XYZ file of C-alpha atoms in Angstrom:
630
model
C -21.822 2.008 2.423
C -18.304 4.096 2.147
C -17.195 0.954 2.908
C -17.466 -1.052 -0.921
C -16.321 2.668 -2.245
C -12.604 1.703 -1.165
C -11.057 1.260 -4.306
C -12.447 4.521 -5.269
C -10.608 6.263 -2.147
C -8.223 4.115 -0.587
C -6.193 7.199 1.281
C -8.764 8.203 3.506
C -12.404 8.036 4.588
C -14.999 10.082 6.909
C -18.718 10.432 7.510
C -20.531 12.947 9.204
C -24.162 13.126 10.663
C -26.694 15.123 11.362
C -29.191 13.336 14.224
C -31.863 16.261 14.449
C -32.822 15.758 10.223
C -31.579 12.317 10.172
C -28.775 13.368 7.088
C -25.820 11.182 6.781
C -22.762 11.735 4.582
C -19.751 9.394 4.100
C -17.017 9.621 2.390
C -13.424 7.877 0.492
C -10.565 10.439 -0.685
C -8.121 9.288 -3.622
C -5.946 12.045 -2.320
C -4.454 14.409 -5.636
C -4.335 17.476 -4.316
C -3.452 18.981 -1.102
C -2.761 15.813 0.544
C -3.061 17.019 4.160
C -5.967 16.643 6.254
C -7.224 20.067 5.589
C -8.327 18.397 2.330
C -10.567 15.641 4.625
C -14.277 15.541 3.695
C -17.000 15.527 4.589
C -16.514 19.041 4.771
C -17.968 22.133 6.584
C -17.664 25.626 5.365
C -16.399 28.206 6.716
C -20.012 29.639 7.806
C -20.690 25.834 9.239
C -24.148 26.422 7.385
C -22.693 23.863 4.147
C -21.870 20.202 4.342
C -20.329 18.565 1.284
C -18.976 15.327 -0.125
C -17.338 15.524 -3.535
C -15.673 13.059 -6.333
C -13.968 14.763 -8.722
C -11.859 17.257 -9.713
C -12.214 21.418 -9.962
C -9.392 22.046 -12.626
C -9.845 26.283 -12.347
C -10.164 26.085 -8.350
C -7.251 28.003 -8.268
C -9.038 30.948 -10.692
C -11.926 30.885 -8.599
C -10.495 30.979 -5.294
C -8.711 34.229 -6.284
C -12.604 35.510 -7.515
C -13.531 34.902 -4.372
C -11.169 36.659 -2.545
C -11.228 39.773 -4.750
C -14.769 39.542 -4.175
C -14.716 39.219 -0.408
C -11.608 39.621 1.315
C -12.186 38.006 4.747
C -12.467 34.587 3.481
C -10.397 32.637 5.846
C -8.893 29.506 3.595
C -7.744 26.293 6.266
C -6.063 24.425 3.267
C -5.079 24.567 -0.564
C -8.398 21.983 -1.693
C -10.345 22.541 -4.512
C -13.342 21.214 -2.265
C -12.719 24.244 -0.075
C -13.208 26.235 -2.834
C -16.199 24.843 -3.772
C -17.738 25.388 -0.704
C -16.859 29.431 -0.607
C -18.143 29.445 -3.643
C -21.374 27.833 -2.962
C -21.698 30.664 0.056
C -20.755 33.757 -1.651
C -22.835 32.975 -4.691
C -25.213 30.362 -4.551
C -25.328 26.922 -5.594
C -26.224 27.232 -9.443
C -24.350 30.212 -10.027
C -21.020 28.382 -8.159
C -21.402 25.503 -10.304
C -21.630 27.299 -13.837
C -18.086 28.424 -12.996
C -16.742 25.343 -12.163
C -14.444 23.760 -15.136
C -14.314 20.163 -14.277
C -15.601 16.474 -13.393
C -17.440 15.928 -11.033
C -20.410 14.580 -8.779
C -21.303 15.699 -5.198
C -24.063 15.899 -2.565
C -24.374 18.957 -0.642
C -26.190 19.842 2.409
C -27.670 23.193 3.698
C -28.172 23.004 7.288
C -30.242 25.890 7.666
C -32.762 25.699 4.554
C -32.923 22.015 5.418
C -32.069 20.865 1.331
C -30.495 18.665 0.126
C -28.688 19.446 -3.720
C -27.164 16.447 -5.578
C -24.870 17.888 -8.968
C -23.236 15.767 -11.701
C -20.552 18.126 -13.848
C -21.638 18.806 -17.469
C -20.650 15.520 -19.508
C -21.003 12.736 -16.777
C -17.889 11.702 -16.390
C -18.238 11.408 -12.659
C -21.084 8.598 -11.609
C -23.820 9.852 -9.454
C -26.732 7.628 -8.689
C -29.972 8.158 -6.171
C -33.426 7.003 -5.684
C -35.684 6.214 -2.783
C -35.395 2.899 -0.492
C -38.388 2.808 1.465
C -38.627 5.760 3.221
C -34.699 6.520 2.821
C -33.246 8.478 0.607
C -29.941 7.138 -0.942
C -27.009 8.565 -3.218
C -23.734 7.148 -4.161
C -20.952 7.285 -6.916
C -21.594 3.009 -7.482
C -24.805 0.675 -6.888
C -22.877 -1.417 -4.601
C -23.156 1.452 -2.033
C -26.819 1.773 -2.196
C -26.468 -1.991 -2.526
C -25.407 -1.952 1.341
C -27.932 -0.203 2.762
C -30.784 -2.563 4.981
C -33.968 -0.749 3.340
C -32.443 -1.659 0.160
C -34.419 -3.915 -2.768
C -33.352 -5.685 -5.733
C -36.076 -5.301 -8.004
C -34.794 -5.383 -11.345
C -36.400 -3.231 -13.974
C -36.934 -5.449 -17.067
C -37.762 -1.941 -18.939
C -34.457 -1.162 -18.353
C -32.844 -4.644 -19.593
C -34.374 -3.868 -22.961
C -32.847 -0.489 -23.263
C -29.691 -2.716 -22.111
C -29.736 -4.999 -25.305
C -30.482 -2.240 -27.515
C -27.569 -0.115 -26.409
C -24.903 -2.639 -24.104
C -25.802 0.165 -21.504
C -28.789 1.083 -19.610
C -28.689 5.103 -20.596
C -29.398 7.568 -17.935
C -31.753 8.332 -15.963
C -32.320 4.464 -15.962
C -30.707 2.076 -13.804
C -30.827 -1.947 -13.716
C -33.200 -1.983 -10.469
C -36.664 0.197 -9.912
C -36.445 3.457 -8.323
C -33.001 4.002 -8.653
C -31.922 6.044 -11.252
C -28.536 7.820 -12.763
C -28.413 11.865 -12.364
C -28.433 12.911 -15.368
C -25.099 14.964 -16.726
C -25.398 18.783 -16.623
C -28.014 18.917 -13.756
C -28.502 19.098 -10.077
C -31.270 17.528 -7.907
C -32.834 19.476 -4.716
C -34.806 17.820 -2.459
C -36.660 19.338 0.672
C -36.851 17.225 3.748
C -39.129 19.889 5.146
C -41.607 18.835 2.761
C -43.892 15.884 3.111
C -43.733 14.682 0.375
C -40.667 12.750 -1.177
C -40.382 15.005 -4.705
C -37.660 15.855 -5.951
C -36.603 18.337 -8.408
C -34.427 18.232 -11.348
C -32.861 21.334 -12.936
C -30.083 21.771 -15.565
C -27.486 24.006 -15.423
C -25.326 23.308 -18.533
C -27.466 22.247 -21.737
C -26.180 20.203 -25.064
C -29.342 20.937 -26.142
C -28.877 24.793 -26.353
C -25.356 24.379 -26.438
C -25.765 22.591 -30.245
C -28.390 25.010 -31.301
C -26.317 28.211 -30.337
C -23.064 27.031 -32.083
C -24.827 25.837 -35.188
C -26.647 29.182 -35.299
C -23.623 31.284 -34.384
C -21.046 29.348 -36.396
C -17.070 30.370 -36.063
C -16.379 32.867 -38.697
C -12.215 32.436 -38.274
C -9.839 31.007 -41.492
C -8.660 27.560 -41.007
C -5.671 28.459 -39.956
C -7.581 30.999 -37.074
C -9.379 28.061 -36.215
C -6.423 25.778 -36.034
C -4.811 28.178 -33.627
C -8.216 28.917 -31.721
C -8.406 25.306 -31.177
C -4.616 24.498 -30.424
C -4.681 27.267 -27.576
C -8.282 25.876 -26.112
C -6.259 22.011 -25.970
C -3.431 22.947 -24.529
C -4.885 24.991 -22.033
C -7.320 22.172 -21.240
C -4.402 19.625 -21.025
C -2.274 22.438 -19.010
C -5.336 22.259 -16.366
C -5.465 18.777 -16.107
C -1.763 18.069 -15.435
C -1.563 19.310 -12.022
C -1.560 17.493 -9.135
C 0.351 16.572 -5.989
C 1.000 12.575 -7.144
C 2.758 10.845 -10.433
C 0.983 11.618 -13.455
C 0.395 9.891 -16.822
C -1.643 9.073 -20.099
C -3.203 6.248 -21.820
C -1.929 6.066 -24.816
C -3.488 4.142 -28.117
C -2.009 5.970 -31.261
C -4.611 6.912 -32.548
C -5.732 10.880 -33.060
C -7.204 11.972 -29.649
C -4.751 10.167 -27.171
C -1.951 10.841 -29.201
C -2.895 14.490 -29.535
C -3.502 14.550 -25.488
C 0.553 13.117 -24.744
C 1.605 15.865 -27.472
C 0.265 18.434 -25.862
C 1.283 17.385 -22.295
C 4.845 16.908 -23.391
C 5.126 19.803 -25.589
C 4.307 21.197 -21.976
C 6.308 19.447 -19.810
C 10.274 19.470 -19.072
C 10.011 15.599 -17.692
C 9.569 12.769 -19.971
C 5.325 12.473 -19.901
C 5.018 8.341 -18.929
C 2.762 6.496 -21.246
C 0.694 3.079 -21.544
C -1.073 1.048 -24.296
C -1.945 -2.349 -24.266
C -1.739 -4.698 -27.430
C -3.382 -7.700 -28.562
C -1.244 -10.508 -30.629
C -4.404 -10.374 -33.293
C -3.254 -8.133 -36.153
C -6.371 -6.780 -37.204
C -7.047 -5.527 -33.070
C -3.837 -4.826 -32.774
C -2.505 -0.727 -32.063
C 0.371 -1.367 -29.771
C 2.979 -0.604 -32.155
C 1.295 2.697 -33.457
C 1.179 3.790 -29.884
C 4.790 3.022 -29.267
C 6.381 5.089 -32.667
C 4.217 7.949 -31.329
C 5.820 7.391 -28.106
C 8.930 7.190 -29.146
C 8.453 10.298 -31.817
C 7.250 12.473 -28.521
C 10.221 10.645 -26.759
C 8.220 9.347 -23.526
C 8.348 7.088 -20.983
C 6.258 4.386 -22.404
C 5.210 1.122 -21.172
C 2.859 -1.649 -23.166
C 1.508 -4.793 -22.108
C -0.136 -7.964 -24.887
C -3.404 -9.337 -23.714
C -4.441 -13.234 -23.953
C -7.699 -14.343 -23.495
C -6.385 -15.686 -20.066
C -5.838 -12.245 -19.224
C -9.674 -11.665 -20.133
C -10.733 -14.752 -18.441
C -8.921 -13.558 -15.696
C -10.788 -10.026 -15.420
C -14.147 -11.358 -16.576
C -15.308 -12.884 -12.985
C -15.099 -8.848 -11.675
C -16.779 -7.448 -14.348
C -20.122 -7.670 -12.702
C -18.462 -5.784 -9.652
C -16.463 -3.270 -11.050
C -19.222 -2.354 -13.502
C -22.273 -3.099 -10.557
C -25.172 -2.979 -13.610
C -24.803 -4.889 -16.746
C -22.255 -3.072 -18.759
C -21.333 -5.356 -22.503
C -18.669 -3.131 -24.277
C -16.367 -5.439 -24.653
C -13.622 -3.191 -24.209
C -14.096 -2.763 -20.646
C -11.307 -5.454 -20.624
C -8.485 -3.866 -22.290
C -9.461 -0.514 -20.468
C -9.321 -2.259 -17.062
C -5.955 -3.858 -18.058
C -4.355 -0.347 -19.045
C -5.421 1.584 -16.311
C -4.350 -1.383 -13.833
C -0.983 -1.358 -15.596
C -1.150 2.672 -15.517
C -1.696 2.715 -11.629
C 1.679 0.653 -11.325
C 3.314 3.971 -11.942
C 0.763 6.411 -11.410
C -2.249 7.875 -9.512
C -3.108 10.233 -12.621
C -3.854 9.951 -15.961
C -5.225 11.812 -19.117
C -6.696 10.156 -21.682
C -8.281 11.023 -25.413
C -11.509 10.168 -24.967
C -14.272 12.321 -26.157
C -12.894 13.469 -29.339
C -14.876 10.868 -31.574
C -18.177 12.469 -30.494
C -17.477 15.808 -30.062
C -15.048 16.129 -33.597
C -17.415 13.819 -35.654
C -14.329 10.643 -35.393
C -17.296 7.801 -35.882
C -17.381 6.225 -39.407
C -21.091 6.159 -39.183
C -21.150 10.507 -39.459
C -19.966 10.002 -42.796
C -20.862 6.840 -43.731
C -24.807 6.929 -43.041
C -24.698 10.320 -45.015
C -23.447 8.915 -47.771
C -25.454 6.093 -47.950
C -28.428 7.939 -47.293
C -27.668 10.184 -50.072
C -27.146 7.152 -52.870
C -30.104 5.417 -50.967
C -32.456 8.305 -52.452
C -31.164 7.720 -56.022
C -31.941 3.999 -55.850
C -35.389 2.509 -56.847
C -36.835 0.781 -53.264
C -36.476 -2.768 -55.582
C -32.920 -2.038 -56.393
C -31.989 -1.405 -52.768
C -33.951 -4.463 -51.572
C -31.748 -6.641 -53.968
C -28.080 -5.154 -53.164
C -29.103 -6.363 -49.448
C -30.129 -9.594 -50.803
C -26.507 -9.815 -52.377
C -24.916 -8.816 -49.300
C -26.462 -11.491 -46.983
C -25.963 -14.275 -49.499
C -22.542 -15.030 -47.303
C -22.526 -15.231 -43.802
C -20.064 -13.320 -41.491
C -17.782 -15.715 -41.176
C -17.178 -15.938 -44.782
C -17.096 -12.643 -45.690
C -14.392 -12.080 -42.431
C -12.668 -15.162 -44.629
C -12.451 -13.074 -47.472
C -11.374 -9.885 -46.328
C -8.553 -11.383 -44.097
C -7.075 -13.040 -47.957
C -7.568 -9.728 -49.659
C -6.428 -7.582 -46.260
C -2.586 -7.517 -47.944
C -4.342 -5.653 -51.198
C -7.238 -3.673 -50.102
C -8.056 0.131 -49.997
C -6.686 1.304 -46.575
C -10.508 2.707 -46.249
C -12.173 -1.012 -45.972
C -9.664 -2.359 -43.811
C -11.835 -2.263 -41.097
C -12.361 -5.131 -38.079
C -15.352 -7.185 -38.251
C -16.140 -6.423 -42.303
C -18.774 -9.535 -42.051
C -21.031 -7.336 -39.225
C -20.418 -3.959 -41.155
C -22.105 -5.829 -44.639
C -24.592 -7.386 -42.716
C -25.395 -4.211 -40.998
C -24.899 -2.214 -44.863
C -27.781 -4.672 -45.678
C -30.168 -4.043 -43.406
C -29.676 0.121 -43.658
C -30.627 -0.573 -47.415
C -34.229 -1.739 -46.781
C -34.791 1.316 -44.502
C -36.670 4.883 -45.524
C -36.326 7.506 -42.757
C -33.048 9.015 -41.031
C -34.067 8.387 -37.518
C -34.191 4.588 -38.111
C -30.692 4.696 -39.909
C -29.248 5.848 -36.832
C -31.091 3.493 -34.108
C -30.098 0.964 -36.377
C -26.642 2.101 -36.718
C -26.435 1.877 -32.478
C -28.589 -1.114 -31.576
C -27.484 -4.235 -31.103
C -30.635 -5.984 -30.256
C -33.526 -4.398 -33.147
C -36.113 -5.496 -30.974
C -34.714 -6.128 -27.503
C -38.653 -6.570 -25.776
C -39.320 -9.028 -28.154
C -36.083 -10.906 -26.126
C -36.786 -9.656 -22.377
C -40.232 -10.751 -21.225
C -42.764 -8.831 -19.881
C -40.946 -5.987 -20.690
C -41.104 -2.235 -23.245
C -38.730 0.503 -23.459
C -39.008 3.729 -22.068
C -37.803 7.000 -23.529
C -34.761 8.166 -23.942
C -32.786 11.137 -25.367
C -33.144 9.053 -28.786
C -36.878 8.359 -28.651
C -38.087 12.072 -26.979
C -38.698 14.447 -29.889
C -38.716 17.325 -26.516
C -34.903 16.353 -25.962
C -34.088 16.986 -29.810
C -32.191 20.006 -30.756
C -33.226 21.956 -33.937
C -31.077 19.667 -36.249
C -31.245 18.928 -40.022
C -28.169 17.135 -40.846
C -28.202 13.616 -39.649
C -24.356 14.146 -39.143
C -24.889 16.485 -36.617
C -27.922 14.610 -35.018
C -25.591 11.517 -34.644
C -22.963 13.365 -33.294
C -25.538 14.956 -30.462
C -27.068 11.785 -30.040
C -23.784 10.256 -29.524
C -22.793 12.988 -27.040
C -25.954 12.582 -24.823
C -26.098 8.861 -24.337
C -23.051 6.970 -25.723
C -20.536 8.924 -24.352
C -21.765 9.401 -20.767
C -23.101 5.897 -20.188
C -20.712 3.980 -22.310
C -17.487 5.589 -22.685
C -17.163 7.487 -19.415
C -19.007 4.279 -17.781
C -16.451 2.230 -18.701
C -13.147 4.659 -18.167
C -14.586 5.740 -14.805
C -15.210 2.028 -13.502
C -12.430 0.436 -14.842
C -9.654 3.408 -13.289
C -11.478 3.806 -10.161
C -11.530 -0.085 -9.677
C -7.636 0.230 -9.722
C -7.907 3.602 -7.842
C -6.824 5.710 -10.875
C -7.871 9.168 -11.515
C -8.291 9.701 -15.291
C -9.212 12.928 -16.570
C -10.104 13.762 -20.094
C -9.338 17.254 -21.670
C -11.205 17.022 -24.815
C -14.226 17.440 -22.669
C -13.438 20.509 -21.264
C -16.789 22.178 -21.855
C -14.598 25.345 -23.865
C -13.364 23.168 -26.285
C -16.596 21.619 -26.865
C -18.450 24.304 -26.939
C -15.907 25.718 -29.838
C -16.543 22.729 -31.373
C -20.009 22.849 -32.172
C -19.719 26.386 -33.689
C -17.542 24.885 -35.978
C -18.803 23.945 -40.021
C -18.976 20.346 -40.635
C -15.981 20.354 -43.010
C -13.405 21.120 -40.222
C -14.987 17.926 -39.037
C -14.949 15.339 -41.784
C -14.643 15.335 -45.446
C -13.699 12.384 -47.857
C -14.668 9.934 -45.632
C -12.420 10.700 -42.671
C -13.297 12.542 -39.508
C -11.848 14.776 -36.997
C -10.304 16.807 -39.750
C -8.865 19.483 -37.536
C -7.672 17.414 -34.616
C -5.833 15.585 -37.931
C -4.324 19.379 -38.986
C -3.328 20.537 -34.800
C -1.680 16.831 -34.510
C 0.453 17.269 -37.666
C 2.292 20.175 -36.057
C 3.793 17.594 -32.834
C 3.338 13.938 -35.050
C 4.723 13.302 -38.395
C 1.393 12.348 -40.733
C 2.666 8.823 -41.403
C 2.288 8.073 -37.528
C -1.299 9.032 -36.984
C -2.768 8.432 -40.599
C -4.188 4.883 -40.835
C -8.216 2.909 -40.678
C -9.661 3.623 -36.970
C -9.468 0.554 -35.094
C -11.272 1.088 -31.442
C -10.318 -0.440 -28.188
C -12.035 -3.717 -28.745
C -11.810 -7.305 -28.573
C -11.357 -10.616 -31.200
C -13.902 -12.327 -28.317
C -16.264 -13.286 -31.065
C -13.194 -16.328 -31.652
C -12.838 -16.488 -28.068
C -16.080 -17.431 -27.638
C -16.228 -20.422 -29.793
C -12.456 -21.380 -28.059
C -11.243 -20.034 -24.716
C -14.242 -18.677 -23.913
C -16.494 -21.441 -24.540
C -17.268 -23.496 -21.659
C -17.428 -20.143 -19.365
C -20.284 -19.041 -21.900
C -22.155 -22.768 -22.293
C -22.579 -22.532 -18.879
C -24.265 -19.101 -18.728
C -26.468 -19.613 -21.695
C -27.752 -23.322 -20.272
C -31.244 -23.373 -21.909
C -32.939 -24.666 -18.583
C -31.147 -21.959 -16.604
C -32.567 -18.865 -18.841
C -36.214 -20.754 -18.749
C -35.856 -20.537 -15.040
C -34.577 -17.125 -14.103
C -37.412 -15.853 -16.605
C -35.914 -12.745 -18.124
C -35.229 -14.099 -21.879
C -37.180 -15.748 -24.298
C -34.449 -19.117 -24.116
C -35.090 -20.204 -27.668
C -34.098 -16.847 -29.148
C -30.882 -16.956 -26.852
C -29.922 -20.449 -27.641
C -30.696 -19.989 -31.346
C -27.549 -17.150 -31.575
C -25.113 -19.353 -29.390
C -25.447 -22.378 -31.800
C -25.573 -19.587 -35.359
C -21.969 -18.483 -34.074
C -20.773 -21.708 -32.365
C -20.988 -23.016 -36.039
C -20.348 -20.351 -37.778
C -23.629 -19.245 -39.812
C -23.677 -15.421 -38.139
C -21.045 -13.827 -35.816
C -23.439 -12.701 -32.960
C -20.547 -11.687 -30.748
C -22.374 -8.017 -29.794
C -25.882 -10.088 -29.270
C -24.154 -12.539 -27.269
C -21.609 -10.650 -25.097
C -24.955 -8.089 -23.962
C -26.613 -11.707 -22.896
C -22.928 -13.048 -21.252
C -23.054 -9.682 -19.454
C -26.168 -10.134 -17.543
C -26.356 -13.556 -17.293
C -22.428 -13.509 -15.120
C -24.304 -9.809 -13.447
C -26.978 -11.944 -12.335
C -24.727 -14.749 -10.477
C -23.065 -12.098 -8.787
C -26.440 -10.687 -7.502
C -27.738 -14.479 -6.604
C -23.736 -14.540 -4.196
C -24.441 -11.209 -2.635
C-alpha cells in the first residue's frame, strides 16, 4: 500500500504493527524539515501510548512546542519535527484540543494503544487528502485510492450516485468517492473508531466549522477604517507567508500574475534577502495566455523566474496519467497546466507557495457579482421579456459568437474580454428563464443540468449544496456563493488538483491565503472590501498596490485553463473518437450513448462548444481504461 504512495514520499518510508489488535500503519516522508531520522514515522511518543502517521505540515510547531514545555517541563524532545510535536501535544492535552491549535495542512491517522481507538483528522480546508471506508471486514485509510486500491479485500464497485454528482460538478465532492463504501474525510473533522466495539461505527466530529465560522464574522463584522483593515490584513499575509517559508530544502512559488500569486511572491520577497525563484507556464493562445503578466511581475519583484509554453503535445503527453495521478475522475481541465508547473517547479525545488484560495475566500469569482446583478435586473423584467432576451442570445451558436468576440477583442470593454464569451451567453441565457437564487447558483456551477438523466440507474445524493442543515444563516447570494464555493469547490477541486498534481512530482505546495486567521478575518469583513463595480478581491487589489505597480496586476481574470475545446476537434481528436465509440459506452453501461454521441458530433461541427460536457465524459471514460489495466 505505502508502496504506490512513492511519489508522495520518495526520501523515506516505514510501517509499524501492532499483532495483538491487528493495527497496521505505513508510511512515505517527503523530507522538509528536520531531515534526520529522528523525523522517521511512524512515530511513537514519548509515553509509547501514541502511534502516528502524518502528511502535512504544522507551520506554528515551533510556538507550540515552546507551550508545551512551559507547560510541562520534562518533555524530553529526540528531534526538531513538527510530528514530534504533534504527538506531545496530543498527550498533554488531548486529541481535539491539540488539533484546534494546530495552524496548518494536514491529514493523519493516529493510534492510542491503550484506549484501543483509532482517530483519523483532515486540517480545516482539505488541502491534505484523506480517504477511508470499510473493505470487508478491514478497515482502510490512505492519502490516494490507489493505496486502498492495493489492498486484497479490496472491491471496485463504482458508485453511479457518485458519477452524477461527477458531471454536475467535474468532481465527486466529499464525503463521496468514485467506488461504494469509500468515502473522503471531510475537511475540519476527525473520525474515531473503536475496535473494542463490535460493531464497525464510526464517528464523525468537527473541530473547525465554516458553518459557524461565516455566521460569527457576518454577525460580528470588523469595525476598523479601510486603511485599519488594509494593515490588519497586510500583517495577517505576511505572517502567514512568513510561516510557510521555512523549511530545510529549496523553496519557491507558482507564479500566474494574477492578484493572489502575485500577492504571495510579494510578500515572500519583501521578506526574503535571496532572490524568491518563480514559475508560470504559458500557452501560445492569446486569449489563455498569462505568461507575460507573470514575468513583468517577476521582474518588478526582481526574482528568479522561470516559464515554460505548453502545446497540446505537451497535454497529450500528460493526459495518459491523468487517471493515475488524479485515481477518481477528476475533469478540470487545468489539471494539465498545474501538473506541468509544479513538474517544472520541482526541477529547482522541493517547496512551493502558491495563491490559491483567495478567489473564494475574497469573493475573486465573476459569478459573486455577476449573478447579483443579474438577479437584481432579473426582478425588474416582466417573465416574457426575460424569456425573449434568452431567445436572442441562443439565436448564434458558440462558435459564432467566440467568432465575433475574437474580431471585436482589439475594441472591446476590458470587462467582456473574457475566454469562452460563446459559453458565458449561452449560460446568461439560461439564468434568464430562472426564478429562485438557489437555482442561479447550481446553474452557475453545473456542467451537466441533469447529470442522472446521463448516468443510468443512477440519483444524486446530498451535498453541502442540496442540505438546507449544512446552510449557514445567509441572505446575500454573494455570500452564499462564496460559502458554497469554500465548502465544495475549493477542497475537492482546487486543492484536488494542486495536491495531486505537486505530490505526483513530489512537490510540497503550501498555500497561505488559507491560513485559517486570515480567513477567518475575512469573513468579518463587509462585502465592499470584497467587490464593488464589478471587480472582486478589492482589498487584496489595495495590499498588492503597495509591492506591484497597478498597471501590472489590473487586467480581465483569465484562470488556469485550457483552449482544449479546439484541441478536441484537432490534436485531440482521434484520442477522444476512440473513447466516445458509441458501441463502447452501450457496453460498459454507465451513459445513455445517444446523449454522449449527440455532444461529440454538436462540437465536432461546430453547432455548441460542449468542451466542459465532454472533457467530464473524456475523464471517465480514459479513468475507466486505467481501472480495466489494473
Amino acid at each position: 500500500m505505502t508502496d504506490t504512495l512513492r511519489h508522495r514520499g520518495p526520501d523515506d518510508s516505514g510501517s509499524w504493527v501492532d499483532q495483538e489488535t491487528g493495527v497496521a500503519f505505513g508510511h512515505r516522508r517527503l523530507s522538509i524539515i528536520d531531515l534526520s531520522p529522528e523525523g522517521h514515522q511512524p512515530m511513537l511518543s514519548s509515553c509509547g501510548r501514541y502511534v502516528i502517521v502524518f502528511n502535512g505540515e504544522i507551520y506554528n510547531f515551533h510556538e507550540i512546542r515552546k507551550m508545551l514545555d512551559d507547560s510541562n517541563g520534562d518533555t524530553k524532545w529526540r528531534g526538531h519535527s513538527d510530528t514530534e510535536v504533534m504527538l506531545e501535544a496530543i498527550r498533554q492535552w488531548g486529541l481535539e484540543q491539540a488539533i484546534q491549535t494546530f495552524n496548518g495542512m494536514f491529514a493523519f491517522a493516529l493510534w492510542d494503544r491503550k484506549e484501543h481507538v483509532l482517530s483519523l483528522a483532515r486540517d480545516r480546508f482539505g488541502e491534505k487528502p484523506l480517504y477511508y471506508g470499510w473493505a470487508g471486514k478491514t478497515f482502510l485509510f490512505g492519502s490516494e485510492l490507489k493505496s486502498l486500491r492495493a489492498h486484497p479485500d479490496f472491491r471496485r464497485e463504482i458508485n453511479r450516485d457518485s458519477l452524477a454528482l461527477y458531471l454536475r460538478h467535474n468532481y465527486i465532492p466529499a464525503p463521496y468517492s468514485i467506488y461504494n463504501n469509500v468515502y473522503k474525510l471531510p475537511a475540519g473533522t476527525f473520525l474515531t473508531l473503536d475496535i473494542t466495539k463490535n460493531d464497525s461505527a464510526s464517528t464523525i466530529k468537527p473541530y473547525w466549522l465554516l458553518k459557524d465560522v461565516v455566521e460569527y464574522g457576518t454577525q460580528h463584522p470588523f469595525h476598523g477604517s479601510d486603511e485599519d483593515t488594509i494593515l490588519q490584513l497586510d500583517s495577517l499575509l505576511r505572517e502567514a507567508v512568513k510561516m510557510r517559508m521555512e523549511a530545510d530544502v529549496p523553496l519557491g512559488a507558482l507564479l500566474s500574475g494574477g492578484i493572489d500569486s502575485s500577492l504571495v511572491v510579494a510578500l515572500m520577497q519583501a521578506q526574503s534577502t535571496n532572490r524568491i525563484k518563480t514559475f508560470s507556464i504559458g500557452f501560445q493562445e492569446e486569449t489563455h495566455n498569462e505568461a507575460g503578466y507573470a514575468k513583468a511581475v517577476a521582474e518588478h519583484l526582481n526574482t528568479e523566474h522561470t516559464e515554460l509554453y505548453i502545446t497540446p503535445k505537451h497535454a497529450i503527453s500528460i493526459i495518459q496519467r491523468l487517471p493515475n495521478i488524479y485515481d477518481e475522475p477528476f475533469s478540470d481541465s487545468s489539471q494539465i497546466p498545474t501538473f506541468f508547473v509544479a513538474e517544472l517547479a520541482r526541477k529547482s525545488v522541493t517547496v512551493s507557495l502558491s495563491g490559491d484560495g483567495g478567489d473564494e475566500i475574497f469573493g475573486g469569482y465573476n459569478r459573486y457579482f455577476t449573478a447579483r446583478a443579474l438577479l437584481q435586473r432579473m426582478e425588474k423584467l416582466p417573465a416574457i421579456l426575460r424569456k425573449t432576451g434568452a431567445g436572442l442570445l441562443t439565436l448564434l451558436p458558440h462558435s459564432a459568437w467566440d467568432a465575433l468576440f475574437k474580431k471585436l477583442y482589439p475594441v472591446l470593454p476590458g470587462r467582456i474580454k473574457f475566454p469562452n464569451p460563446g459559453e458565458k451567453l449561452n449560460k446568461l441565457a439560461h439564468i434568464l428563464t430562472l426564478d429562485h437564487t438557489e437555482d442561479v447558483y447550481t446553474y452557475l456551477i453545473s456542467h451537466f443540468r441533469n447529470p442522472a438523466s446521463v448516468v443510468l440507474n443512477a440519483s444524486e445524493p446530498l451535498t453541502p449544496l442540496t442540505d438546507p442543515a449544512q446552510w449557514p444563516a445567509l441572505t446575500d447570494i454573494s455570500l452564499k456563493m462564496m460559502y458554497f464555493d469554500t465548502m465544495m469547490y475549493l477542497p475537492d477541486d482546487i486543492l484536488t488538483k494542486v495536491d495531486r498534481a505537486s505530490m505526483a512530482v513530489s512537490l510540497e505546495t503550501r498555500i497561505p491565503l488559507l491560513d485559517h486567521r486570515v480567513a477567518e478575518f475575512s469573513w468579518q469583513l463587509p462585502l465592499i472590501m470584497k467587490f464593488r463595480n464589478n471587480r472582486g478581491k478589492l482589498i487584496l487589489r489595495k495590499i498588492l498596490h503597495n509591492y506591484v505597480p497597478e498597471k501590472l496586476i489590473e487586467r480581465p481574470k483569465m484562470g488556469f485553463a485550457l483552449p482544449y475545446g479546439t484541441w478536441l476537434t484537432q490534436e485531440l481528436r482521434d484520442w477522444a473518437e476512440a473513447l466516445l465509440d458509441e458501441k463502447r459506452l452501450q457496453h460498459e453501461g454507465f451513459f445513455v450513448s445517444e446523449s454522449i454521441r449527440n455532444l461529440w458530433q454538436d462540437h465536432l461541427t461546430g453547432k455548441h462548444n460542449w468542451q466542459y460536457h465532454l472533457w467530464d465524459i473524456l475523464m471517465f471514460q480514459a479513468w475507466l481504461d486505467e481501472e480495466h489495466r489494473n
